[in-house]
């Protein structure tokens, strides 16, 4: 007797072959979507928001594209997730990871149709991934000891990362900036200390790195515009009268004088607060909330520079870099940690005035001011620079580097191929498939550059037959070239993360044999 | 509804697993066409004989303008690539202030040649790289062409300001407005930082009535505000001592909710009397410092002044100007060299500003307030713009802003370059020569770039009703003979040495137009898909 219904209305269930196909196709479609952004000649996408304002984003960053997609295929969501994780972990390779996972699934699909059990495929993939990782480890270059060489490695990595982005034309300029900024961090991966400020106008080349911290705010009226040896109190407090936060609290009086007295008392309280703040012996006061006219005047009288309405991120970072703590009560001056910096002054970038804190306590801190034609350019530049910074800061910790331009994939593919030959049983098909998937990455890079991918990849494979070959695809000249000479380097950590997470994601999707879509939650019709 | 249609789209694309290059081509050409359409829309407003556009906004307001940035801003485009063109003109506005039409027309021309390059099968990134190279080269060429200018050379500054003004509605007043703009900018330069001009130190006050002829700078401060007349207070004050106050002269109000309990009429009388005394007390304190002009900041919490306080202030012979915006306070205090006063207790004589004369002048049907002869005046300038109707007035303000920007450009980068299409033709010639020594696709792209630059003289001639082909070819010929400053003299309708005609513009305007336009075109070229997202 058939079971009538296990699920609710509207819930659906797909089984076996159908379920697998659905997830394969979904994942591959997502991979194909971002495929064209891969490599130095990858294209950009416009992301057009359907929300209010129809805002437009132009980007080349895989993670950004995937993050903003509408997706209702569960397998596709897995790919979006791995790209997000890649972004958080290492910052770069967000497109590669999705493309590789997509290729692995495409190969798996073929194997499944030729009646190989998904579990066998998974086992083969696992062996292949392990072997590929070993192959990479054998070929890594580590220049940790040689500081000068290490720096040039970092420059090359930065340039490789940037060359696929909008900053490609000024990549030396930006690579220099990114490397300088990361070196200032002295090994910490805390990118918070690097502040990126975007100011429209000028061109990308006008962007610069500045030591210290820049706050996009104005100094209050009648206050000093330049302070040396500043002692900074960073606060988050309301600078209007303290109010009783009980609804309906009110005072009853019977004459005007008394109202005036209350008003006077309120003013007095404000004055007290300012006095307490001044009692910290400061000459700069930065508040997250508004400073009203009255306290502003008091600060001006005391010759203190007061900055109001600094955004939350701004003051947190200011507190971090100047070594101060964000205060909200001022009764115990001794327990509050003040921030210090050598010089505060007003600077002008483009049409806007900004406040510059130089010689801050936390030496690592620096600001990168980006200039560019429009907001689109600036946003994309920020994303690209952020990628470069992430990769660099990771590489500073793990100094192993690899060559780029499809070189690692070819090295891995060769090793994996050899493994396939040695392995007996059905697994060897899966291992072979894995190698084919790896080769798909250089193929895509060549395709995107409008080159003859079949020809180039065949050449590359032949070159790699020789031991210790450095050949990769040089997209600029459109031929196979020596990657070491061209200075195309990638971080080992990025490649490893790409390899492992793509394999894991493929494995996860392969294991699926049933998709259950739950009935959507009923909503009140709001239209 | 929109959500439903977009949700179905990705699902449809999942069915096809092969890569469809047709779609990418379509997207690219759609983007390019949209960009070109935007450029075509503003093309006719380029140059001294360019036409104006009338824009009627969604709210029914009508704007007539020749300013590219303003036109595009109000156009309200939806297509993403078209939006980028609008952004482009905005950034030119913020970078150089002038040349907002030029930059868009240039980008449109570049897009056109890109389209034909793409059609001949060149990869977009190759075109993009070639564009970048040509752009860098162009900047070098332009810099080599430029003539250095000193800030003391007022004539040259005036010339470049009038070049900018010549293309506007107010062109017949350029002899008036150009020196005005130059003087205004020069007067706000801080000798300590001679490179930087903050245009916010120049206040432009618009007042309807009169003609543009009546526009003038005021050595002091101008407000488009009436003096409070409520109780017959003074409207003219010599030897004024001015206070800028940020508190209110009205009955006290606490932040905490309060209510006064009145039980009988005598109490009522007493409260009224107390209110009077309270205000009187404040006014006495003000009077005691010798202050005779009050500028009161607008307050949203309560009335800045009441009828009662106005009455007393009038009796004390204190002139009152109310509702000064908070953002204006900085400018006002800077000009008057005084400090804002936020509390009556702090009302002291040293915080006051001094001026010889504060007077209300009637202009047309409105009134304005002028403060002149300010002692130790800060580095600010006020310009009073007049116009016979709102449209002319707005356009005059925009044109003046452009002229100010031009002068500012010259202050930050002190080089002048010829106008009238001369630099573009010269660029086109030199790039064309350069293209011949380049190899491969690059040379081909640079050549196209060089050709695209000719759009500026071509459009200039076209808009002036001249034969563009004849003019451009003649111009090319002149430049080939080494007369690098030959340009189109629109007034005479022929080609002359444009430097002698005093048609000059700042180098910064030209270089930023070229760099910004190429940056934008390169971005559009690299796009191969439009993805709809949340």
PDB file of N, CA, C and O in Angstrom, chain A residues 243-251, chain B residues 255-258:
ATOM      1  N   UNK A 243      19.083  62.507  30.097  1.00  0.00           N
ATOM      2  CA  UNK A 243      17.639  62.460  30.287  1.00  0.00           C
ATOM      3  C   UNK A 243      17.269  61.235  31.095  1.00  0.00           C
ATOM      4  O   UNK A 243      17.935  60.211  31.028  1.00  0.00           O
ATOM      5  N   UNK A 244      16.184  61.344  31.815  1.00  0.00           N
ATOM      6  CA  UNK A 244      15.678  60.158  32.487  1.00  0.00           C
ATOM      7  C   UNK A 244      14.995  59.333  31.413  1.00  0.00           C
ATOM      8  O   UNK A 244      14.141  59.835  30.690  1.00  0.00           O
ATOM      9  N   UNK A 245      15.398  58.074  31.322  1.00  0.00           N
ATOM     10  CA  UNK A 245      14.864  57.309  30.206  1.00  0.00           C
ATOM     11  C   UNK A 245      13.603  56.556  30.617  1.00  0.00           C
ATOM     12  O   UNK A 245      13.468  55.366  30.389  1.00  0.00           O
ATOM     13  N   UNK A 246      12.716  57.227  31.283  1.00  0.00           N
ATOM     14  CA  UNK A 246      11.435  56.605  31.620  1.00  0.00           C
ATOM     15  C   UNK A 246      10.382  57.377  30.862  1.00  0.00           C
ATOM     16  O   UNK A 246      10.354  58.611  30.908  1.00  0.00           O
ATOM     17  N   UNK A 247       9.553  56.639  30.193  1.00  0.00           N
ATOM     18  CA  UNK A 247       8.566  57.331  29.388  1.00  0.00           C
ATOM     19  C   UNK A 247       7.596  58.096  30.283  1.00  0.00           C
ATOM     20  O   UNK A 247       7.115  57.572  31.284  1.00  0.00           O
ATOM     21  N   UNK A 248       7.332  59.305  29.924  1.00  0.00           N
ATOM     22  CA  UNK A 248       6.350  60.086  30.657  1.00  0.00           C
ATOM     23  C   UNK A 248       6.910  60.792  31.873  1.00  0.00           C
ATOM     24  O   UNK A 248       6.168  61.417  32.616  1.00  0.00           O
ATOM     25  N   UNK A 249       8.227  60.700  32.075  1.00  0.00           N
ATOM     26  CA  UNK A 249       8.784  61.429  33.218  1.00  0.00           C
ATOM     27  C   UNK A 249       8.665  62.915  32.939  1.00  0.00           C
ATOM     28  O   UNK A 249       8.929  63.375  31.842  1.00  0.00           O
ATOM     29  N   UNK A 250       8.212  63.635  33.886  1.00  0.00           N
ATOM     30  CA  UNK A 250       8.098  65.071  33.673  1.00  0.00           C
ATOM     31  C   UNK A 250       8.194  65.794  35.005  1.00  0.00           C
ATOM     32  O   UNK A 250       8.015  65.190  36.062  1.00  0.00           O
ATOM     33  N   UNK A 251       8.514  67.036  34.952  1.00  0.00           N
ATOM     34  CA  UNK A 251       8.566  67.800  36.195  1.00  0.00           C
ATOM     35  C   UNK A 251       7.387  68.758  36.229  1.00  0.00           C
ATOM     36  O   UNK A 251       6.938  69.262  35.200  1.00  0.00           O
TER      37      UNK A 251
ATOM     38  N   UNK B 255      14.888  70.031  28.583  1.00  0.00           N
ATOM     39  CA  UNK B 255      14.864  68.825  27.778  1.00  0.00           C
ATOM     40  C   UNK B 255      13.866  67.822  28.332  1.00  0.00           C
ATOM     41  O   UNK B 255      13.221  67.088  27.598  1.00  0.00           O
ATOM     42  N   UNK B 256      13.776  67.806  29.628  1.00  0.00           N
ATOM     43  CA  UNK B 256      12.811  66.902  30.249  1.00  0.00           C
ATOM     44  C   UNK B 256      11.427  67.539  30.129  1.00  0.00           C
ATOM     45  O   UNK B 256      11.288  68.760  30.125  1.00  0.00           O
ATOM     46  N   UNK B 257      10.464  66.727  29.969  1.00  0.00           N
ATOM     47  CA  UNK B 257       9.111  67.254  29.800  1.00  0.00           C
ATOM     48  C   UNK B 257       8.683  67.993  31.069  1.00  0.00           C
ATOM     49  O   UNK B 257       8.905  67.514  32.169  1.00  0.00           O
ATOM     50  N   UNK B 258       8.100  69.139  30.885  1.00  0.00           N
ATOM     51  CA  UNK B 258       7.720  69.872  32.091  1.00  0.00           C
ATOM     52  C   UNK B 258       6.347  70.493  31.902  1.00  0.00           C
ATOM     53  O   UNK B 258       5.924  70.761  30.780  1.00  0.00           O
TER      54      UNK B 258
END
